[in-house]
PDB file of C-alpha atoms in Angstrom:
ATOM      1  CA  ASP A   1       8.995  56.086  52.707  1.00  0.00           C
ATOM      2  CA  ALA A   2       9.784  57.316  50.166  1.00  0.00           C
ATOM      3  CA  MET A   3      11.866  60.532  51.326  1.00  0.00           C
ATOM      4  CA  VAL A   4      14.156  63.172  51.011  1.00  0.00           C
ATOM      5  CA  ILE A   5      17.994  63.673  53.087  1.00  0.00           C
ATOM      6  CA  GLN A   6      19.473  66.527  53.606  1.00  0.00           C
ATOM      7  CA  ASN A   7      22.801  66.151  55.868  1.00  0.00           C
ATOM      8  CA  PRO A   8      24.193  67.840  58.013  1.00  0.00           C
ATOM      9  CA  ARG A   9      20.872  69.601  59.889  1.00  0.00           C
ATOM     10  CA  TYR A  10      23.065  71.417  61.055  1.00  0.00           C
ATOM     11  CA  GLN A  11      26.449  73.020  59.380  1.00  0.00           C
ATOM     12  CA  VAL A  12      29.161  75.691  60.827  1.00  0.00           C
ATOM     13  CA  THR A  13      31.687  76.604  58.295  1.00  0.00           C
ATOM     14  CA  GLN A  14      34.891  79.133  59.101  1.00  0.00           C
ATOM     15  CA  PHE A  15      34.825  81.967  56.601  1.00  0.00           C
ATOM     16  CA  GLY A  16      36.418  81.174  53.059  1.00  0.00           C
ATOM     17  CA  LYS A  17      36.396  77.498  54.154  1.00  0.00           C
ATOM     18  CA  PRO A  18      34.824  74.946  51.180  1.00  0.00           C
ATOM     19  CA  VAL A  19      32.243  73.437  53.186  1.00  0.00           C
ATOM     20  CA  THR A  20      30.196  70.610  51.582  1.00  0.00           C
ATOM     21  CA  LEU A  21      26.758  69.557  51.401  1.00  0.00           C
ATOM     22  CA  SER A  22      24.745  66.690  50.938  1.00  0.00           C
ATOM     23  CA  CYS A  23      21.001  64.799  49.371  1.00  0.00           C
ATOM     24  CA  SER A  24      19.875  62.066  48.622  1.00  0.00           C
ATOM     25  CA  GLN A  25      16.298  60.637  47.565  1.00  0.00           C
ATOM     26  CA  THR A  26      15.167  57.864  47.224  1.00  0.00           C
ATOM     27  CA  LEU A  27      12.114  59.146  45.464  1.00  0.00           C
ATOM     28  CA  ASN A  28      13.390  58.783  42.063  1.00  0.00           C
ATOM     29  CA  HIS A  29      12.790  61.692  41.287  1.00  0.00           C
ATOM     30  CA  ASN A  30      15.156  63.228  37.101  1.00  0.00           C
ATOM     31  CA  VAL A  31      14.795  66.191  39.099  1.00  0.00           C
ATOM     32  CA  MET A  32      17.025  67.138  42.594  1.00  0.00           C
ATOM     33  CA  TYR A  33      16.870  71.453  43.400  1.00  0.00           C
ATOM     34  CA  TRP A  34      19.356  74.097  45.671  1.00  0.00           C
ATOM     35  CA  TYR A  35      17.267  76.390  47.049  1.00  0.00           C
ATOM     36  CA  GLN A  36      19.478  79.295  49.014  1.00  0.00           C
ATOM     37  CA  GLN A  37      16.047  79.900  51.989  1.00  0.00           C
ATOM     38  CA  LYS A  38      17.694  83.070  54.243  1.00  0.00           C
ATOM     39  CA  SER A  39      14.824  84.201  57.699  1.00  0.00           C
ATOM     40  CA  SER A  40      12.149  84.722  56.727  1.00  0.00           C
ATOM     41  CA  GLN A  41      12.409  85.037  52.982  1.00  0.00           C
ATOM     42  CA  ALA A  42      11.100  82.663  49.993  1.00  0.00           C
ATOM     43  CA  PRO A  43      13.171  79.445  49.053  1.00  0.00           C
ATOM     44  CA  LYS A  44      15.490  80.701  46.448  1.00  0.00           C
ATOM     45  CA  LEU A  45      16.225  78.399  43.347  1.00  0.00           C
ATOM     46  CA  LEU A  46      20.188  78.597  42.693  1.00  0.00           C
ATOM     47  CA  PHE A  47      20.286  75.317  40.257  1.00  0.00           C
ATOM     48  CA  HIS A  48      18.177  71.680  39.657  1.00  0.00           C
ATOM     49  CA  TYR A  49      19.299  69.254  37.940  1.00  0.00           C
ATOM     50  CA  TYR A  50      17.242  67.515  35.646  1.00  0.00           C
ATOM     51  CA  ASP A  51      18.996  63.362  35.520  1.00  0.00           C
ATOM     52  CA  LYS A  52      21.973  65.301  33.969  1.00  0.00           C
ATOM     53  CA  ASP A  53      21.946  68.648  32.690  1.00  0.00           C
ATOM     54  CA  PHE A  54      22.857  70.460  35.056  1.00  0.00           C
ATOM     55  CA  ASN A  55      20.601  74.547  35.407  1.00  0.00           C
ATOM     56  CA  ASN A  56      22.170  77.389  36.970  1.00  0.00           C
ATOM     57  CA  GLU A  57      20.319  80.251  37.672  1.00  0.00           C
ATOM     58  CA  ALA A  58      21.714  83.920  35.430  1.00  0.00           C
ATOM     59  CA  ASP A  59      21.782  85.637  40.065  1.00  0.00           C
ATOM     60  CA  THR A  60      23.831  82.174  41.420  1.00  0.00           C
ATOM     61  CA  PRO A  61      26.936  83.011  42.616  1.00  0.00           C
ATOM     62  CA  ASP A  62      30.552  81.252  41.699  1.00  0.00           C
ATOM     63  CA  ASN A  63      30.741  80.562  45.046  1.00  0.00           C
ATOM     64  CA  PHE A  64      28.465  77.855  44.996  1.00  0.00           C
ATOM     65  CA  GLN A  65      28.480  74.658  42.396  1.00  0.00           C
ATOM     66  CA  SER A  66      26.362  71.103  42.673  1.00  0.00           C
ATOM     67  CA  ARG A  67      27.540  67.505  41.245  1.00  0.00           C
ATOM     68  CA  ARG A  68      25.006  65.139  40.617  1.00  0.00           C
ATOM     69  CA  PRO A  69      27.268  61.383  40.527  1.00  0.00           C
ATOM     70  CA  ASN A  70      23.756  58.874  40.305  1.00  0.00           C
ATOM     71  CA  THR A  71      20.017  59.012  40.486  1.00  0.00           C
ATOM     72  CA  SER A  72      20.034  59.334  43.208  1.00  0.00           C
ATOM     73  CA  PHE A  73      22.471  62.798  45.513  1.00  0.00           C
ATOM     74  CA  CYS A  74      23.233  65.819  44.826  1.00  0.00           C
ATOM     75  CA  PHE A  75      26.025  67.639  46.784  1.00  0.00           C
ATOM     76  CA  LEU A  76      25.977  71.771  47.426  1.00  0.00           C
ATOM     77  CA  ASP A  77      29.794  73.345  46.933  1.00  0.00           C
ATOM     78  CA  ILE A  78      30.427  76.839  48.083  1.00  0.00           C
ATOM     79  CA  ARG A  79      33.935  77.350  47.094  1.00  0.00           C
ATOM     80  CA  SER A  80      34.231  80.227  49.535  1.00  0.00           C
ATOM     81  CA  PRO A  81      31.553  80.607  52.234  1.00  0.00           C
ATOM     82  CA  GLY A  82      31.027  84.606  53.307  1.00  0.00           C
ATOM     83  CA  LEU A  83      28.993  85.891  55.708  1.00  0.00           C
ATOM     84  CA  GLY A  84      25.933  86.877  53.684  1.00  0.00           C
ATOM     85  CA  ASP A  85      25.445  82.709  52.489  1.00  0.00           C
ATOM     86  CA  ALA A  86      24.301  82.189  56.294  1.00  0.00           C
ATOM     87  CA  ALA A  87      20.784  80.530  55.134  1.00  0.00           C
ATOM     88  CA  MET A  88      19.262  77.205  55.612  1.00  0.00           C
ATOM     89  CA  TYR A  89      19.614  75.229  52.295  1.00  0.00           C
ATOM     90  CA  LEU A  90      17.078  72.574  51.543  1.00  0.00           C
ATOM     91  CA  CYS A  91      17.378  70.671  48.466  1.00  0.00           C
ATOM     92  CA  ALA A  92      14.026  69.790  46.488  1.00  0.00           C
ATOM     93  CA  THR A  93      12.914  67.014  44.053  1.00  0.00           C
ATOM     94  CA  SER A  94      10.248  66.574  41.155  1.00  0.00           C
ATOM     95  CA  ARG A  95       8.834  63.632  38.789  1.00  0.00           C
ATOM     96  CA  ASP A  96      10.020  66.563  35.869  1.00  0.00           C
ATOM     97  CA  VAL A  97      10.006  70.401  36.007  1.00  0.00           C
ATOM     98  CA  GLY A  98       7.409  72.501  36.850  1.00  0.00           C
ATOM     99  CA  ILE A  99       4.246  69.853  36.554  1.00  0.00           C
ATOM    100  CA  SER A 100       4.737  67.977  39.438  1.00  0.00           C
ATOM    101  CA  GLY A 101       4.372  69.334  42.788  1.00  0.00           C
ATOM    102  CA  TYR A 102       8.030  70.082  44.814  1.00  0.00           C
ATOM    103  CA  THR A 103       9.734  67.126  47.626  1.00  0.00           C
ATOM    104  CA  PHE A 104      11.153  69.401  49.955  1.00  0.00           C
ATOM    105  CA  GLY A 105      14.386  67.819  52.748  1.00  0.00           C
ATOM    106  CA  SER A 106      14.326  69.238  56.033  1.00  0.00           C
ATOM    107  CA  GLY A 107      17.243  71.724  54.819  1.00  0.00           C
ATOM    108  CA  THR A 108      20.594  71.931  56.121  1.00  0.00           C
ATOM    109  CA  ARG A 109      21.087  75.255  58.531  1.00  0.00           C
ATOM    110  CA  LEU A 110      24.835  76.278  57.945  1.00  0.00           C
ATOM    111  CA  THR A 111      26.309  79.098  59.698  1.00  0.00           C
ATOM    112  CA  VAL A 112      29.521  80.994  58.833  1.00  0.00           C
ATOM    113  CA  VAL A 113      32.259  82.246  61.792  1.00  0.00           C
TER     114      VAL A 113
ATOM    115  CA  GLN B   1       6.179  88.204  34.389  1.00  0.00           C
ATOM    116  CA  GLN B   2       7.681  85.664  36.228  1.00  0.00           C
ATOM    117  CA  GLN B   3       6.780  86.928  40.152  1.00  0.00           C
ATOM    118  CA  VAL B   4       3.927  85.466  41.778  1.00  0.00           C
ATOM    119  CA  LYS B   5       2.857  88.214  44.849  1.00  0.00           C
ATOM    120  CA  GLN B   6       1.551  86.427  48.516  1.00  0.00           C
ATOM    121  CA  SER B   7      -0.291  88.495  50.356  1.00  0.00           C
ATOM    122  CA  PRO B   8      -0.741  89.239  53.324  1.00  0.00           C
ATOM    123  CA  GLN B   9       2.471  89.045  55.001  1.00  0.00           C
ATOM    124  CA  SER B  10       1.536  88.045  58.240  1.00  0.00           C
ATOM    125  CA  LEU B  11      -1.737  87.284  59.907  1.00  0.00           C
ATOM    126  CA  ILE B  12      -2.496  87.130  62.844  1.00  0.00           C
ATOM    127  CA  VAL B  13      -6.401  84.505  63.555  1.00  0.00           C
ATOM    128  CA  GLN B  14      -8.352  83.671  65.759  1.00  0.00           C
ATOM    129  CA  LYS B  15      -8.415  79.704  66.743  1.00  0.00           C
ATOM    130  CA  GLY B  16     -11.462  78.335  65.340  1.00  0.00           C
ATOM    131  CA  GLY B  17     -11.860  81.751  62.705  1.00  0.00           C
ATOM    132  CA  ILE B  18     -11.451  81.722  58.820  1.00  0.00           C
ATOM    133  CA  SER B  19      -7.166  82.274  57.092  1.00  0.00           C
ATOM    134  CA  ILE B  20      -7.042  83.859  54.229  1.00  0.00           C
ATOM    135  CA  ILE B  21      -3.569  84.288  52.222  1.00  0.00           C
ATOM    136  CA  ASN B  22      -3.780  85.764  48.316  1.00  0.00           C
ATOM    137  CA  CYS B  23      -1.328  85.205  44.845  1.00  0.00           C
ATOM    138  CA  ALA B  24      -1.319  86.771  42.059  1.00  0.00           C
ATOM    139  CA  TYR B  25       0.635  86.184  38.665  1.00  0.00           C
ATOM    140  CA  GLU B  26       1.399  87.450  35.576  1.00  0.00           C
ATOM    141  CA  ASN B  27       2.704  84.949  33.340  1.00  0.00           C
ATOM    142  CA  THR B  28      -0.539  83.182  31.261  1.00  0.00           C
ATOM    143  CA  ALA B  29       1.407  80.617  30.378  1.00  0.00           C
ATOM    144  CA  PHE B  30       1.517  78.595  34.320  1.00  0.00           C
ATOM    145  CA  ASP B  31      -0.319  76.184  34.167  1.00  0.00           C
ATOM    146  CA  TYR B  32       0.689  74.372  38.113  1.00  0.00           C
ATOM    147  CA  PHE B  33      -0.491  76.565  41.773  1.00  0.00           C
ATOM    148  CA  PRO B  34       0.928  74.871  44.820  1.00  0.00           C
ATOM    149  CA  TRP B  35       0.543  75.803  48.146  1.00  0.00           C
ATOM    150  CA  TYR B  36       3.550  74.793  50.773  1.00  0.00           C
ATOM    151  CA  GLN B  37       2.896  75.220  54.223  1.00  0.00           C
ATOM    152  CA  GLN B  38       6.525  75.836  56.345  1.00  0.00           C
ATOM    153  CA  PHE B  39       7.093  74.935  59.984  1.00  0.00           C
ATOM    154  CA  PRO B  40      10.269  76.512  62.098  1.00  0.00           C
ATOM    155  CA  GLY B  41      12.974  74.811  60.838  1.00  0.00           C
ATOM    156  CA  LYS B  42      11.931  72.613  58.021  1.00  0.00           C
ATOM    157  CA  GLY B  43      11.522  72.318  55.137  1.00  0.00           C
ATOM    158  CA  PRO B  44       8.427  73.686  52.702  1.00  0.00           C
ATOM    159  CA  ALA B  45       6.082  70.798  52.906  1.00  0.00           C
ATOM    160  CA  LEU B  46       3.123  70.581  49.757  1.00  0.00           C
ATOM    161  CA  LEU B  47      -0.687  71.495  51.231  1.00  0.00           C
ATOM    162  CA  ILE B  48      -2.296  72.221  48.403  1.00  0.00           C
ATOM    163  CA  ALA B  49      -2.007  72.172  44.651  1.00  0.00           C
ATOM    164  CA  ILE B  50      -4.429  73.151  41.393  1.00  0.00           C
ATOM    165  CA  ARG B  51      -4.572  73.345  37.969  1.00  0.00           C
ATOM    166  CA  PRO B  52      -6.450  76.208  35.784  1.00  0.00           C
ATOM    167  CA  ASP B  53      -8.470  73.691  34.860  1.00  0.00           C
ATOM    168  CA  VAL B  54     -10.970  74.372  38.021  1.00  0.00           C
ATOM    169  CA  SER B  55     -12.080  77.354  40.016  1.00  0.00           C
ATOM    170  CA  GLU B  56     -11.730  75.656  43.419  1.00  0.00           C
ATOM    171  CA  LYS B  57      -9.990  72.513  45.796  1.00  0.00           C
ATOM    172  CA  LYS B  58     -10.792  71.095  48.517  1.00  0.00           C
ATOM    173  CA  GLU B  59      -8.886  69.659  50.772  1.00  0.00           C
ATOM    174  CA  GLY B  60      -9.553  68.416  54.194  1.00  0.00           C
ATOM    175  CA  ARG B  61      -9.712  71.937  56.068  1.00  0.00           C
ATOM    176  CA  PHE B  62      -8.377  73.430  52.975  1.00  0.00           C
ATOM    177  CA  THR B  63      -9.077  75.218  50.215  1.00  0.00           C
ATOM    178  CA  ILE B  64      -7.623  76.714  47.229  1.00  0.00           C
ATOM    179  CA  SER B  65      -9.761  79.555  45.551  1.00  0.00           C
ATOM    180  CA  PHE B  66      -8.503  79.939  41.827  1.00  0.00           C
ATOM    181  CA  ASN B  67      -9.876  82.700  39.459  1.00  0.00           C
ATOM    182  CA  LYS B  68      -8.230  81.954  35.723  1.00  0.00           C
ATOM    183  CA  SER B  69      -9.018  85.804  34.500  1.00  0.00           C
ATOM    184  CA  ALA B  70      -7.979  87.235  37.030  1.00  0.00           C
ATOM    185  CA  LYS B  71      -4.887  85.594  37.657  1.00  0.00           C
ATOM    186  CA  GLN B  72      -5.408  85.543  41.641  1.00  0.00           C
ATOM    187  CA  PHE B  73      -5.330  82.144  43.848  1.00  0.00           C
ATOM    188  CA  SER B  74      -6.048  81.634  47.824  1.00  0.00           C
ATOM    189  CA  LEU B  75      -5.951  79.413  49.995  1.00  0.00           C
ATOM    190  CA  HIS B  76      -8.715  79.299  52.571  1.00  0.00           C
ATOM    191  CA  ILE B  77      -8.511  77.677  56.210  1.00  0.00           C
ATOM    192  CA  MET B  78     -11.461  76.773  58.217  1.00  0.00           C
ATOM    193  CA  ASP B  79     -11.380  76.229  61.516  1.00  0.00           C
ATOM    194  CA  SER B  80      -8.329  77.557  62.044  1.00  0.00           C
ATOM    195  CA  GLN B  81      -6.519  75.926  64.632  1.00  0.00           C
ATOM    196  CA  PRO B  82      -2.917  76.207  67.208  1.00  0.00           C
ATOM    197  CA  GLY B  83      -0.810  73.940  64.958  1.00  0.00           C
ATOM    198  CA  ASP B  84      -2.100  75.742  61.816  1.00  0.00           C
ATOM    199  CA  SER B  85       0.235  78.075  62.732  1.00  0.00           C
ATOM    200  CA  ALA B  86       3.323  78.345  60.228  1.00  0.00           C
ATOM    201  CA  THR B  87       4.321  79.759  56.765  1.00  0.00           C
ATOM    202  CA  TYR B  88       2.552  79.475  53.680  1.00  0.00           C
ATOM    203  CA  PHE B  89       4.324  79.838  50.256  1.00  0.00           C
ATOM    204  CA  CYS B  90       2.688  80.026  47.505  1.00  0.00           C
ATOM    205  CA  ALA B  91       4.528  79.225  43.969  1.00  0.00           C
ATOM    206  CA  ALA B  92       3.384  78.876  40.200  1.00  0.00           C
ATOM    207  CA  GLY B  93       4.580  76.414  37.421  1.00  0.00           C
ATOM    208  CA  GLY B  94       4.660  75.526  34.784  1.00  0.00           C
ATOM    209  CA  SER B  95       5.619  72.911  32.118  1.00  0.00           C
ATOM    210  CA  GLN B  96       8.401  74.556  30.564  1.00  0.00           C
ATOM    211  CA  GLY B  97       9.746  75.718  33.643  1.00  0.00           C
ATOM    212  CA  ASN B  98      10.412  75.628  38.120  1.00  0.00           C
ATOM    213  CA  LEU B  99       8.131  76.767  40.291  1.00  0.00           C
ATOM    214  CA  ILE B 100       8.368  80.581  40.835  1.00  0.00           C
ATOM    215  CA  PHE B 101       7.310  80.954  44.554  1.00  0.00           C
ATOM    216  CA  GLY B 102       5.949  84.148  46.452  1.00  0.00           C
ATOM    217  CA  LYS B 103       7.838  85.287  49.699  1.00  0.00           C
ATOM    218  CA  GLY B 104       5.171  84.055  51.728  1.00  0.00           C
ATOM    219  CA  THR B 105       2.941  85.029  55.183  1.00  0.00           C
ATOM    220  CA  LYS B 106       3.470  83.664  58.744  1.00  0.00           C
ATOM    221  CA  LEU B 107      -0.029  82.635  60.073  1.00  0.00           C
ATOM    222  CA  SER B 108      -0.503  82.500  63.748  1.00  0.00           C
ATOM    223  CA  VAL B 109      -3.491  81.025  65.264  1.00  0.00           C
ATOM    224  CA  LYS B 110      -4.284  82.282  68.631  1.00  0.00           C
ATOM    225  CA  PRO B 111      -6.314  79.700  70.641  1.00  0.00           C
TER     226      PRO B 111
END
């Protein structure tokens, strides 16, 4: 089945230690998104790639970076995780921006200790 | 203008009852309105979506009602079941931008 796969499902990292979360898709969608979701809150868009074009949200901290080496993979890098970065990180894809449904992965639960 | 306001924050419904969740938007450029269902520990899953050229869309027990003049849309879950207990997010989007999500409604269906 075509899908969005996030690895790992759970990630524990130390305060200040760089961490990378990964996302892969078999849908061949043009757009890949990274969302941060804290407990009982709506997903918050961090950035997205339309093909190779990177689009950062204005309020996304510099601590968060992303890479998309090819159509199928996208990575979220947190350079110096703080306690406030503990959250569920969701990857999503869509065929195009805004006009079609997003397919979400199951998320990576990040814990910062 | 980019906000999507969702209510209520939480909802308790008896099994077999009707669950109703409402959303309102401001940006008239939005032309795509999906609803997502999220179970604990899982990513959101697309449940049903509507475009403004229709006022209602039904898929099984789930119906979206859309009022373009009022800039409101709602999700109705008929014959609600305990397995429907989840958090529901409305969203709005358009060809010029990404989806904007509401804050979510936690639905509990009591047996």
